[in-house]
Each structure stands twice: as C-alpha cells, then as structure tokens.
Short mmCIF file of C-alpha atoms and ligand atoms in Angstrom, two decimals:
data_model
loop_
_atom_site.label_atom_id
_atom_site.label_comp_id
_atom_site.label_asym_id
_atom_site.label_seq_id
_atom_site.Cartn_x
_atom_site.Cartn_y
_atom_site.Cartn_z
CA MET A 282 88.87 153.74 106.73
CA ARG A 283 92.10 155.59 107.30
CA VAL A 284 94.74 153.30 108.71
CA VAL A 285 98.23 154.28 109.81
CA LEU A 286 100.56 151.33 109.54
CA GLY A 287 103.60 151.97 111.77
CA VAL A 288 106.64 149.81 111.14
CA ALA A 289 109.44 149.61 113.70
CA GLY A 290 112.94 148.38 113.05
CA GLY A 291 112.92 144.59 113.08
CA ILE A 292 113.60 141.86 110.56
CA ALA A 293 109.84 141.13 110.45
CA ALA A 294 109.31 144.50 108.72
CA TYR A 295 109.08 142.53 105.45
CA LYS A 296 105.85 140.91 106.74
CA ALA A 297 104.33 144.39 107.19
CA ALA A 298 104.51 144.84 103.38
CA HIS A 299 102.08 141.89 103.03
CA LEU A 300 99.88 143.26 105.82
CA LEU A 301 99.80 146.55 103.89
CA ARG A 302 98.51 144.80 100.82
CA LEU A 303 95.84 142.98 102.84
CA LEU A 304 94.67 146.21 104.46
CA ARG A 305 94.44 147.86 101.04
CA ALA A 306 92.54 144.91 99.60
CA ASP A 307 90.09 145.45 102.45
CA GLY A 308 89.47 148.88 101.08
CA HIS A 309 91.46 150.97 103.55
CA ASP A 310 93.42 154.08 102.82
CA VAL A 311 96.80 153.19 104.43
CA THR A 312 99.62 155.60 105.34
CA VAL A 313 102.85 153.92 106.31
CA VAL A 314 105.01 155.46 109.08
CA PRO A 315 108.26 153.53 109.31
CA THR A 316 110.84 154.37 111.95
CA ALA A 317 114.35 155.28 110.79
CA SER A 318 115.59 151.83 111.65
CA ALA A 319 112.63 150.14 109.84
CA LEU A 320 113.86 151.81 106.67
CA ARG A 321 117.13 149.89 107.01
CA PHE A 322 115.11 146.66 106.61
CA VAL A 323 112.55 147.70 103.97
CA GLY A 324 113.02 150.93 102.00
CA GLU A 325 110.80 153.89 101.43
CA PRO A 326 109.98 153.03 97.79
CA THR A 327 108.42 149.70 98.81
CA TRP A 328 106.13 151.47 101.35
CA SER A 329 105.15 154.31 98.99
CA ALA A 330 104.54 152.02 95.97
CA LEU A 331 102.42 149.60 98.03
CA SER A 332 100.45 152.22 99.91
CA GLY A 333 100.01 154.65 97.00
CA HIS A 334 101.02 157.52 99.34
CA PRO A 335 104.26 159.29 100.02
CA VAL A 336 105.90 157.90 103.09
CA ALA A 337 106.43 160.20 106.01
CA THR A 338 109.56 159.17 107.85
CA ASP A 339 110.26 161.99 110.19
CA VAL A 340 108.49 164.93 111.81
CA TRP A 341 110.44 167.42 109.71
CA SER A 342 109.22 166.41 106.21
CA ASP A 343 106.19 168.35 104.97
CA ALA A 344 106.15 170.24 108.25
CA HIS A 345 103.56 172.68 106.96
CA GLU A 346 101.09 169.82 107.09
CA VAL A 347 102.00 169.14 110.72
CA PRO A 348 102.10 165.40 110.15
CA HIS A 349 103.03 164.59 113.70
CA VAL A 350 99.56 165.69 114.78
CA SER A 351 97.39 165.34 111.65
CA LEU A 352 98.15 161.72 110.93
CA GLY A 353 97.18 160.44 114.36
CA ARG A 354 94.15 162.65 114.60
CA ALA A 355 92.73 161.60 111.25
CA ALA A 356 93.40 157.87 111.66
CA ASP A 357 90.55 155.36 112.31
CA LEU A 358 93.13 152.80 113.28
CA VAL A 359 96.88 152.69 114.04
CA VAL A 360 98.57 149.29 113.68
CA VAL A 361 102.28 148.89 114.43
CA ALA A 362 103.85 145.73 113.01
CA PRO A 363 106.43 144.83 113.99
CA ALA A 364 106.56 146.69 117.31
CA THR A 365 110.07 146.31 118.75
CA ALA A 366 110.92 146.26 122.46
CA ASP A 367 112.22 149.81 121.99
CA LEU A 368 108.99 150.96 120.34
CA LEU A 369 106.89 149.38 123.13
CA ALA A 370 109.03 151.19 125.73
CA ARG A 371 108.73 154.53 123.98
CA ALA A 372 104.99 154.12 123.51
CA ALA A 373 104.49 153.05 127.12
CA HIS A 374 106.35 156.09 128.44
CA GLY A 375 104.91 158.65 126.10
CA LEU A 376 108.12 159.55 124.33
CA ALA A 377 107.71 161.50 121.10
CA ASP A 378 111.10 161.34 119.52
CA ASP A 379 110.04 160.35 115.98
CA LEU A 380 106.97 160.51 113.77
CA LEU A 381 105.56 157.14 114.76
CA THR A 382 105.61 157.88 118.49
CA ASN A 383 104.03 161.29 117.80
CA VAL A 384 101.25 159.54 115.90
CA LEU A 385 100.74 157.15 118.81
CA LEU A 386 100.44 160.15 121.21
CA THR A 387 97.93 162.00 119.09
CA ALA A 388 95.79 159.06 118.02
CA THR A 389 92.35 158.86 119.53
CA CYS A 390 91.37 155.75 117.55
CA PRO A 391 92.10 152.08 118.40
CA VAL A 392 95.78 151.16 118.47
CA VAL A 393 97.01 147.65 117.75
CA LEU A 394 100.67 146.84 118.45
CA ALA A 395 102.13 143.57 117.18
CA PRO A 396 105.43 142.91 118.96
CA ALA A 397 108.31 140.93 117.39
CA MET A 398 111.56 140.40 119.14
CA HIS A 399 113.81 137.74 120.59
CA THR A 400 112.30 135.67 123.35
CA GLU A 401 114.60 137.08 126.05
CA MET A 402 113.54 140.62 125.20
CA TRP A 403 109.81 139.69 125.17
CA GLU A 404 110.18 138.02 128.52
CA ASN A 405 112.27 140.74 130.14
CA ALA A 406 110.58 142.33 133.10
CA ALA A 407 110.85 145.82 131.52
CA THR A 408 109.03 144.70 128.35
CA ARG A 409 106.41 142.81 130.35
CA ALA A 410 105.76 145.96 132.42
CA ASN A 411 105.51 148.10 129.29
CA VAL A 412 103.02 145.73 127.71
CA ALA A 413 100.97 145.59 130.85
CA LEU A 414 100.90 149.43 131.01
CA LEU A 415 99.84 149.74 127.36
CA ARG A 416 97.12 147.12 127.73
CA GLU A 417 95.89 148.84 130.88
CA ARG A 418 95.42 152.01 128.76
CA GLY A 419 93.30 150.18 126.19
CA VAL A 420 95.96 149.51 123.59
CA THR A 421 95.70 146.09 121.93
CA VAL A 422 99.02 144.33 122.25
CA VAL A 423 98.90 141.14 120.20
CA ASP A 424 100.78 138.18 121.74
CA PRO A 425 103.71 137.26 119.51
CA ALA A 426 103.69 133.84 117.94
CA VAL A 427 106.00 131.02 119.03
CA GLY A 428 108.36 129.63 116.46
CA ARG A 429 111.57 130.16 114.55
CA LEU A 430 113.20 133.53 115.23
CA THR A 431 115.77 135.34 113.07
CA GLY A 432 118.67 133.04 113.76
CA ALA A 433 118.70 129.33 114.61
CA ASP A 434 116.82 130.03 117.84
CA SER A 435 113.10 129.66 118.32
CA GLY A 436 110.60 130.67 121.01
CA ALA A 437 107.96 133.36 121.70
CA GLY A 438 108.63 136.56 119.76
CA ARG A 439 107.71 135.89 116.15
CA LEU A 440 105.47 138.43 114.40
CA PRO A 441 102.08 136.69 113.82
CA GLU A 442 101.24 136.09 110.17
CA PRO A 443 99.78 139.06 108.30
CA GLU A 444 96.40 137.41 107.90
CA GLU A 445 96.11 137.07 111.69
CA LEU A 446 97.14 140.73 112.12
CA LEU A 447 94.49 141.71 109.61
CA ASP A 448 91.88 139.95 111.79
CA HIS A 449 93.04 142.02 114.76
CA ALA A 450 92.76 145.18 112.66
CA ARG A 451 89.25 144.27 111.56
CA GLY A 452 88.26 143.47 115.13
CA ALA A 453 89.57 146.85 116.36
CA LEU A 454 87.69 148.72 113.64
CA SER A 455 84.35 146.92 114.11
CA GLY A 456 84.66 147.30 117.90
CA ALA A 457 85.15 151.08 117.41
CA ALA A 458 82.13 151.24 115.02
CA ALA A 459 79.97 149.40 117.55
CA ALA A 460 81.08 151.73 120.35
CA ALA A 461 80.29 154.77 118.13
CA GLY A 462 76.73 153.50 117.75
CA SER A 463 76.97 152.77 114.06
CA GLY A 464 77.10 149.05 114.87
CA PRO A 465 79.32 146.39 113.47
CA ARG A 466 76.94 146.14 110.47
CA GLU A 467 78.70 149.10 108.91
CA ARG A 468 81.81 147.10 108.09
CA ASP A 469 80.34 143.61 107.85
CA LEU A 470 81.61 143.11 104.31
CA LEU A 471 85.27 143.75 105.17
CA GLY A 472 87.48 141.28 103.37
CA ARG A 473 84.67 140.17 101.01
CA HIS A 474 84.70 140.57 97.29
CA VAL A 475 81.39 141.20 95.62
CA VAL A 476 80.36 141.57 91.96
CA VAL A 477 77.30 143.73 91.24
CA THR A 478 75.73 144.22 87.87
CA ALA A 479 73.73 147.32 87.07
CA GLY A 480 71.83 149.01 84.28
CA GLY A 481 70.24 147.81 81.06
CA THR A 482 71.98 145.93 78.32
CA ARG A 483 71.64 147.11 74.67
CA GLU A 484 71.42 144.58 71.83
CA PRO A 485 72.37 146.17 68.53
CA LEU A 486 70.26 145.92 65.45
CA ASP A 487 72.61 147.99 63.33
CA PRO A 488 75.37 150.55 64.07
CA VAL A 489 72.83 153.09 65.38
CA ARG A 490 69.82 151.08 66.67
CA PHE A 491 69.49 148.71 69.54
CA LEU A 492 66.89 146.87 71.70
CA GLY A 493 67.23 148.31 75.17
CA ASN A 494 65.21 148.69 78.34
CA ALA A 495 64.24 151.34 80.86
CA SER A 496 66.62 150.38 83.64
CA SER A 497 68.40 153.45 85.08
CA GLY A 498 71.02 151.43 87.01
CA ARG A 499 70.17 153.32 90.18
CA GLN A 500 69.51 150.29 92.36
CA GLY A 501 72.60 148.41 91.09
CA VAL A 502 74.88 151.38 91.59
CA ALA A 503 73.42 151.93 95.09
CA LEU A 504 74.11 148.25 95.90
CA ALA A 505 77.75 148.58 94.77
CA GLU A 506 78.21 151.80 96.77
CA ALA A 507 76.56 150.25 99.89
CA ALA A 508 78.84 147.19 99.62
CA ARG A 509 81.87 149.45 99.40
CA GLU A 510 80.70 151.46 102.47
CA ARG A 511 80.46 148.16 104.35
CA GLY A 512 84.04 147.35 103.51
CA ALA A 513 83.73 145.00 100.54
CA SER A 514 85.98 145.21 97.52
CA VAL A 515 83.53 145.70 94.70
CA HIS A 516 83.52 144.95 90.98
CA LEU A 517 80.67 146.90 89.40
CA VAL A 518 79.69 145.58 85.96
CA ALA A 519 77.74 148.42 84.41
CA ALA A 520 75.59 148.19 81.32
CA HIS A 521 73.77 151.36 80.22
CA VAL A 522 73.09 153.51 83.28
CA GLU A 523 71.57 156.96 83.72
CA VAL A 524 73.35 157.78 86.96
CA ALA A 525 76.96 158.71 87.73
CA LEU A 526 79.16 155.73 88.28
CA PRO A 527 81.28 155.62 91.42
CA GLU A 528 84.93 156.38 90.91
CA ALA A 529 87.24 153.44 90.73
CA GLU A 530 89.54 152.93 93.74
CA PRO A 531 92.56 150.73 93.38
CA GLY A 532 92.01 147.57 95.36
CA GLY A 533 88.57 148.71 96.47
CA LEU A 534 86.24 149.42 93.57
CA ARG A 535 86.50 148.42 89.97
CA VAL A 536 84.05 149.38 87.23
CA THR A 537 83.74 147.48 83.92
CA ARG A 538 81.40 148.85 81.27
CA VAL A 539 79.51 146.40 79.07
CA GLY A 540 77.05 146.80 76.25
CA THR A 541 75.25 143.58 75.38
CA ALA A 542 74.03 140.62 77.41
CA ALA A 543 76.81 138.49 75.88
CA GLU A 544 79.48 140.97 77.04
CA LEU A 545 77.95 141.11 80.52
CA HIS A 546 77.93 137.33 80.60
CA ALA A 547 81.57 137.06 79.68
CA VAL A 548 82.69 139.68 82.27
CA VAL A 549 80.56 138.25 85.05
CA ARG A 550 81.62 134.63 84.42
CA ASP A 551 85.22 135.70 84.79
CA ALA A 552 84.57 138.14 87.73
CA VAL A 553 82.79 135.63 89.97
CA ARG A 554 85.72 133.22 90.10
CA ASP A 555 87.15 134.99 93.17
CA ALA A 556 83.92 136.57 94.43
CA ASP A 557 81.93 135.83 97.59
CA VAL A 558 78.74 137.30 96.31
CA LEU A 559 77.17 138.07 92.89
CA VAL A 560 74.26 140.48 92.77
CA MET A 561 72.51 140.48 89.39
CA ALA A 562 70.68 143.85 89.54
CA ALA A 563 71.16 144.53 85.80
CA ALA A 564 68.18 144.35 83.50
CA VAL A 565 69.68 141.94 81.02
CA ALA A 566 67.92 141.52 77.63
CA ASP A 567 66.11 138.26 77.24
CA PHE A 568 66.21 138.51 73.46
CA ARG A 569 68.58 139.99 70.93
CA PRO A 570 68.34 140.48 67.15
CA ALA A 571 69.50 137.27 65.46
CA ARG A 572 71.65 139.38 63.18
CA THR A 573 73.33 142.77 63.59
CA ALA A 574 73.51 144.66 60.30
CA THR A 575 76.99 146.07 59.69
CA ASP A 576 75.52 149.08 57.90
CA LYS A 577 72.58 151.18 58.98
CA ILE A 578 69.31 149.65 57.85
CA LYS A 579 67.70 151.95 55.24
CA LYS A 580 64.02 152.59 54.78
CA ALA A 581 62.84 150.73 51.70
CA ASP A 582 61.38 152.82 48.91
CA ASP A 583 58.29 150.63 48.65
CA GLY A 584 57.37 151.24 52.30
CA ALA A 585 58.20 147.67 53.37
CA VAL A 586 59.44 147.40 56.94
CA PRO A 587 62.15 145.02 58.09
CA VAL A 588 61.18 142.05 60.12
CA VAL A 589 63.52 141.52 63.05
CA GLU A 590 64.15 137.98 64.07
CA LEU A 591 64.98 137.61 67.76
CA VAL A 592 66.92 134.91 69.52
CA ARG A 593 67.27 134.23 73.23
CA THR A 594 70.23 135.49 75.16
CA VAL A 595 72.03 133.47 77.84
CA ASP A 596 70.38 133.75 81.20
CA VAL A 597 73.44 134.91 83.16
CA LEU A 598 71.84 134.49 86.57
CA ALA A 599 70.67 130.94 85.87
CA ASP A 600 73.96 130.03 84.21
CA VAL A 601 76.18 131.30 87.06
CA SER A 602 73.85 129.77 89.69
CA ALA A 603 74.07 126.38 87.96
CA HIS A 604 77.86 126.49 87.23
CA ARG A 605 79.30 128.13 90.38
CA PRO A 606 83.07 128.40 90.21
CA HIS A 607 83.22 127.52 93.90
CA PRO A 608 80.60 126.49 96.46
CA GLY A 609 81.10 129.65 98.55
CA LEU A 610 79.62 131.92 95.91
CA LEU A 611 76.31 133.40 96.98
CA VAL A 612 74.06 134.43 94.12
CA VAL A 613 71.42 137.13 94.39
CA GLY A 614 68.92 137.69 91.55
CA PHE A 615 66.36 140.38 90.86
CA ALA A 616 62.84 140.08 89.45
CA ALA A 617 59.99 142.39 88.53
CA GLU A 618 56.68 140.72 89.09
CA THR A 619 52.95 141.43 88.89
CA GLY A 620 50.19 139.31 90.34
CA ASP A 621 47.83 137.80 87.81
CA ALA A 622 45.31 134.98 87.35
CA THR A 623 48.09 132.38 87.52
CA GLY A 624 49.47 133.48 90.85
CA THR A 625 50.36 136.16 93.33
CA VAL A 626 53.61 138.22 93.14
CA ARG A 627 55.06 135.96 95.84
CA GLU A 628 54.10 132.75 94.03
CA HIS A 629 55.62 133.96 90.78
CA ALA A 630 58.70 135.10 92.63
CA GLU A 631 59.08 131.74 94.37
CA ARG A 632 58.94 129.93 91.03
CA LYS A 633 61.55 132.27 89.67
CA LEU A 634 63.85 131.76 92.69
CA ARG A 635 63.74 128.00 92.07
CA SER A 636 63.99 128.17 88.29
CA LYS A 637 66.95 130.52 88.34
CA GLY A 638 68.68 128.49 91.07
CA CYS A 639 69.88 131.57 92.99
CA ASP A 640 70.05 131.82 96.79
CA LEU A 641 68.20 135.13 97.19
CA LEU A 642 65.80 136.94 94.96
CA VAL A 643 65.00 140.65 95.33
CA VAL A 644 61.50 141.21 94.04
CA ASN A 645 59.94 144.41 92.75
CA ASP A 646 56.18 144.31 92.80
CA VAL A 647 55.47 146.28 89.64
CA SER A 648 51.67 145.78 89.71
CA GLY A 649 51.01 149.46 90.30
CA GLY A 650 53.52 150.80 87.72
CA GLY A 651 57.22 150.46 87.07
CA VAL A 652 60.05 151.28 89.51
CA PHE A 653 62.46 152.07 86.69
CA GLY A 654 64.20 155.39 87.18
CA ARG A 655 62.37 156.22 90.39
CA PRO A 656 64.56 157.27 93.31
CA ASP A 657 62.82 154.96 95.81
CA ASN A 658 61.98 151.32 95.91
CA ASP A 659 59.98 148.76 97.89
CA VAL A 660 61.06 145.18 97.64
CA LEU A 661 60.53 141.64 98.96
CA VAL A 662 63.57 139.46 99.42
CA LEU A 663 62.97 135.73 99.07
CA GLU A 664 65.59 133.53 100.74
CA ARG A 665 65.97 129.83 99.99
CA ALA A 666 66.87 127.82 103.09
CA PRO A 667 69.00 124.65 102.96
CA ASP A 668 65.87 122.52 103.27
CA GLY A 669 64.31 124.19 100.24
CA THR A 670 61.82 126.29 102.17
CA VAL A 671 61.53 129.93 101.25
CA GLN A 672 61.56 132.78 103.72
CA VAL A 673 60.21 136.20 102.76
CA HIS A 674 61.69 139.42 104.00
CA ALA A 675 59.86 142.72 103.63
CA GLY A 676 59.20 146.03 105.32
CA ASP A 677 61.57 148.43 107.09
CA GLY A 678 64.97 148.49 105.52
CA LEU A 679 63.58 147.09 102.28
CA ARG A 680 61.50 150.16 101.55
CA GLY A 681 62.74 153.66 100.89
CA SER A 682 65.46 155.30 98.85
CA LYS A 683 67.50 152.99 96.68
CA PRO A 684 70.62 153.38 98.97
CA VAL A 685 68.37 152.45 101.97
CA VAL A 686 67.06 149.42 100.11
CA ALA A 687 70.62 148.51 99.06
CA HIS A 688 71.65 148.34 102.70
CA GLY A 689 68.51 146.35 103.49
CA VAL A 690 69.46 143.81 100.84
CA TRP A 691 73.05 143.55 102.16
CA ASP A 692 71.56 143.07 105.72
CA VAL A 693 69.62 140.04 104.43
CA VAL A 694 72.72 138.72 102.59
CA ALA A 695 74.82 139.11 105.78
CA ARG A 696 72.26 137.26 107.90
CA HIS A 697 71.97 134.50 105.27
CA ARG A 698 75.70 133.94 105.33
CA ARG A 699 75.87 133.99 109.11
CA GLY A 700 73.02 131.45 109.29
CA GLY A 701 74.79 129.00 107.01
CA GLY A 702 72.87 129.87 103.89
CA ALA A 703 71.50 127.73 101.11
CA ALA A 704 72.46 124.18 100.28
CA GLY A 705 76.03 124.08 99.21
CA HIS A 706 77.06 126.93 101.51
CA ALA A 707 77.36 124.94 104.71
CA GLY A 708 81.09 125.76 104.76
CA ASP A 709 80.29 129.28 105.74
CA VAL A 710 78.32 128.47 108.88
CA SER A 711 81.03 129.85 111.16
CA ASP A 712 81.68 132.92 109.08
CA PRO A 713 81.66 135.99 111.28
CA GLY A 714 80.21 138.13 108.49
CA VAL A 715 79.28 137.94 104.87
N1 CTP B 249 68.90 137.94 83.98
C1 CTP B 249 70.08 137.45 83.51
N2 CTP B 249 70.19 137.16 82.22
C2 CTP B 249 69.21 137.33 81.31
C3 CTP B 249 67.95 137.85 81.76
C4 CTP B 249 67.84 138.17 83.16
O1 CTP B 249 70.98 137.22 84.31
N3 CTP B 249 69.41 137.07 80.02
C5 CTP B 249 68.79 138.21 85.40
C6 CTP B 249 68.58 139.65 85.79
O2 CTP B 249 69.75 140.29 86.03
C7 CTP B 249 67.75 139.54 87.04
C8 CTP B 249 66.88 138.31 86.80
O3 CTP B 249 67.61 137.53 85.89
O4 CTP B 249 68.54 139.25 88.18
C9 CTP B 249 65.57 138.71 86.21
O5 CTP B 249 65.03 137.62 85.58
P1 CTP B 249 63.94 137.68 84.40
O6 CTP B 249 63.66 136.28 84.01
O7 CTP B 249 64.39 138.62 83.32
O8 CTP B 249 62.80 138.25 85.18
P2 CTP B 249 62.01 139.51 85.04
O9 CTP B 249 62.89 140.65 84.74
O10 CTP B 249 61.22 139.53 86.25
O11 CTP B 249 61.13 139.25 83.72
P3 CTP B 249 60.14 138.10 83.19
O12 CTP B 249 59.79 137.25 84.30
O13 CTP B 249 59.01 138.90 82.72
O14 CTP B 249 60.93 137.43 82.10
#
C-alpha cells in the first residue's frame, strides 16, 4: 500500500523515523512529507534513507510531477506523526500553505493524525475545536499519550509509541479495504513474517548430474505472492523452479535460492527464527547420493554401470515442527497422496500430519495423475486442533488456479490462528489476524 507519512515540527519527529521503519516492515511503500519545521528536528537524509524515496519538502520541488496533488491522490493512507497544534489548525481550516497540507486536501484515503504538543496547547479550546471538526469529517485523530513531555513537565500530549501508531495505521487500512468490498482478508497478514519454500531440490551425483523431481514451484511461488498481497513480509526459499520468481522488495520480500535438501534445511532453520508461519511447499528430496563425485562419472569401457548408494536427507518439515524456535511458529506441510489398500487419501494424510508434527497439511490427491507443473490445483487442508482431532477443509477456495488455492490456504491459516490453533499456540488466541 502507498502510505504518506507526514511529519510536523515537534520534538517527537524522531519517533516518526521508527514508525517509518515499522510501516516499511509491514510492506508499505512510504513517502515522507516533512514540514519545513520538521526538518529542523530530523533532517532530509534520514527520511530519504529510511523511506528509500526522495523526500518532497515543498510544493515547488519537482513541480512537473505536481506533487501537491499526485501524492495525496495516489495514497492509500496518510498518517501525520507528530501532528502539532499548528498542523491541526491548518488541516481543520483547509489551509494549503505547504506540501503536507496540500496532500491532506487532495487525499481521498483514510487520514490518521497523531497529535503531540504540550498539555496546555492540547487542552486549549482552539485545539479542541479543531480536533472535533477533523473527527466530524472522518479524520482519525489519535488521543495523545499521557506522560513526560519535552521538559520536566508531564501530562497529556505525548506522541503515542510508534507500535501503537502502526496499529492505528493498520486499522485505517483494513477498514478502508472492508468498505471497498475487498474485505479485511486482503491485508490479514500485515505485520506477519512468513517463510515459504518452493520448487524441487537437486541432489548432485557428480558435477553435471543430479537426482531431482518434477516440482515446478508454481504453488510455492503463488503462496509467497499471496502472502505478500495480504501484507506479510515474505522470505521465499526457492529450490529449482520453472516459473519466474517474484522480485525482491526491501523489507517486504526476500528470495534465497537453494540447491540441495541440506542447503534448504540450513536456510529454513535460520529463517524461521523470527517467522510466524513456515509453509513447506518445496518438494524436498527424501534421498541423496551417499557420495558426490568431484569429477564427471565416465562410462566404463566394459559396459559396467555405476551403482548409486542413496542415503536419507533430513526431513526439514518434521525437524522444524519438532524443534520450533518459538511456540508461536505455525508450520504448514504439503503432501501428495493416493488412496490404496492400506487406506484412503485422507487416512494417509492424517497419519502424515501426525508423523510430521506440523499444524496444517495441504494434501494433493494424486490418484488420477500428478499435479506437478499444472496451472491449477485441488487440495484438502487438514488442521490439527489442540485436542488432537483433525478437521478437513476442502472445496471452494481450495480448488482452482494455484493463486486461488494459495489464498484458500492462507484463509485456513488465518482462521486457525484466530481460533487459537494447535497445542502450543494458545498464546495467539487473541490475535486479530494471522
Ligand atoms: N519434506 C521435507 N523434507 C524432506 C522431505 C519432505 O521437509 N526431506 C516436506 C515437504 O516440503 C512437504 C512434506 O514434507 O511439506 C512432504 O512429505 P513427504 O514425506 O515427502 O510426503 P510426500 O511428498 O507425500 O511423499 P511420500 O509420502 O511418498 O514419501
């Protein structure tokens, strides 16, 4: 989402630098519009370095791009932190004497103002009237916190902490999404960090040969892209894939390429430390050659063929499920199953869910032929409840193109987290989203 972060001239401007980082970590594209006096507190290089964008400070710079109109029009959210008494007054009365007030006049998106000032100014009748007027017009004016102010004094007027302001920003964005009919689901991974593996690993036999598999990586890449669309910061761990990988976005999407199961294991073990969700969509080799020849294996003159000894690879899914770096990590596995004399697809899948120790298992029924490389998919999702019972999800949302199925899987993940999830995840019961 495109966020304009306005900064007015108050000592709390330094806190806006942290808010900027949080907004970027949430995946937003943030343009900072400081007022002239804000720049006396925190300089232009800080804002441009942290936002990754040039900083527009007045209506006259880059006039050919008409920033006083284009910034406000294009924004999905405008947040002003800190909003001084002067800024509130100018906003309430529709003044347009600098770039920030122009942005406020042209914005059609939600506007969140976070005032910070001395208690007397906050309580002054003029400020109260301005705040009332702004609120009446639908602007969110956050109540300032009570506490230590700039000098030795304390009272109402402190800028709330950046984390709290981030919650207001998220609330304004999801409220707007709901009003637009796209529903809050669209951004329900905001603030979450997810790791998604995709593609097939390759286990080398010699410098030119490997044991591989037919995974195209389509479903894994679609899952990473869907998570990104829903606001998550995503780490995509890609083995061999046949589809284009999404472009990395600083703070929003990271891609790490891996070759073998062992490389994937090492990257994933490290990546999940600060993740909320791991989705193991990669087709990881179960076996690898016991030895990798350093030189290309030659055909023997006598026609003898080499015998390749295989050894088991680490089961990454089972290992991460059993050794979670923190109890909040939700682990989602994948399985390809066929029904046979020993059980139905669902029975096999249920056994796999338990043996792998993951929370959710996305199951491809491959009885009628593989799904590898096909653009569409049809899956069951098995969900382990805290009491050990297993719930099965299927049907609409879990059938269709791989992007549709990807969103269907994230829907189940989101509901699972909201419902408290599997054993060991009780701490997330009150989570508003995933
Ligand atoms: N997996 C893994 N590490 C492995 C092998 C598989 O993490 N060394 C993960 C895959 O990413 C996937 C799930 O485990 O999430 C698949 O389990 P697997 O036991 O390979 O099941 P199937 O692919 O269904 O194959 P089979 O039951 O025939 O072994």
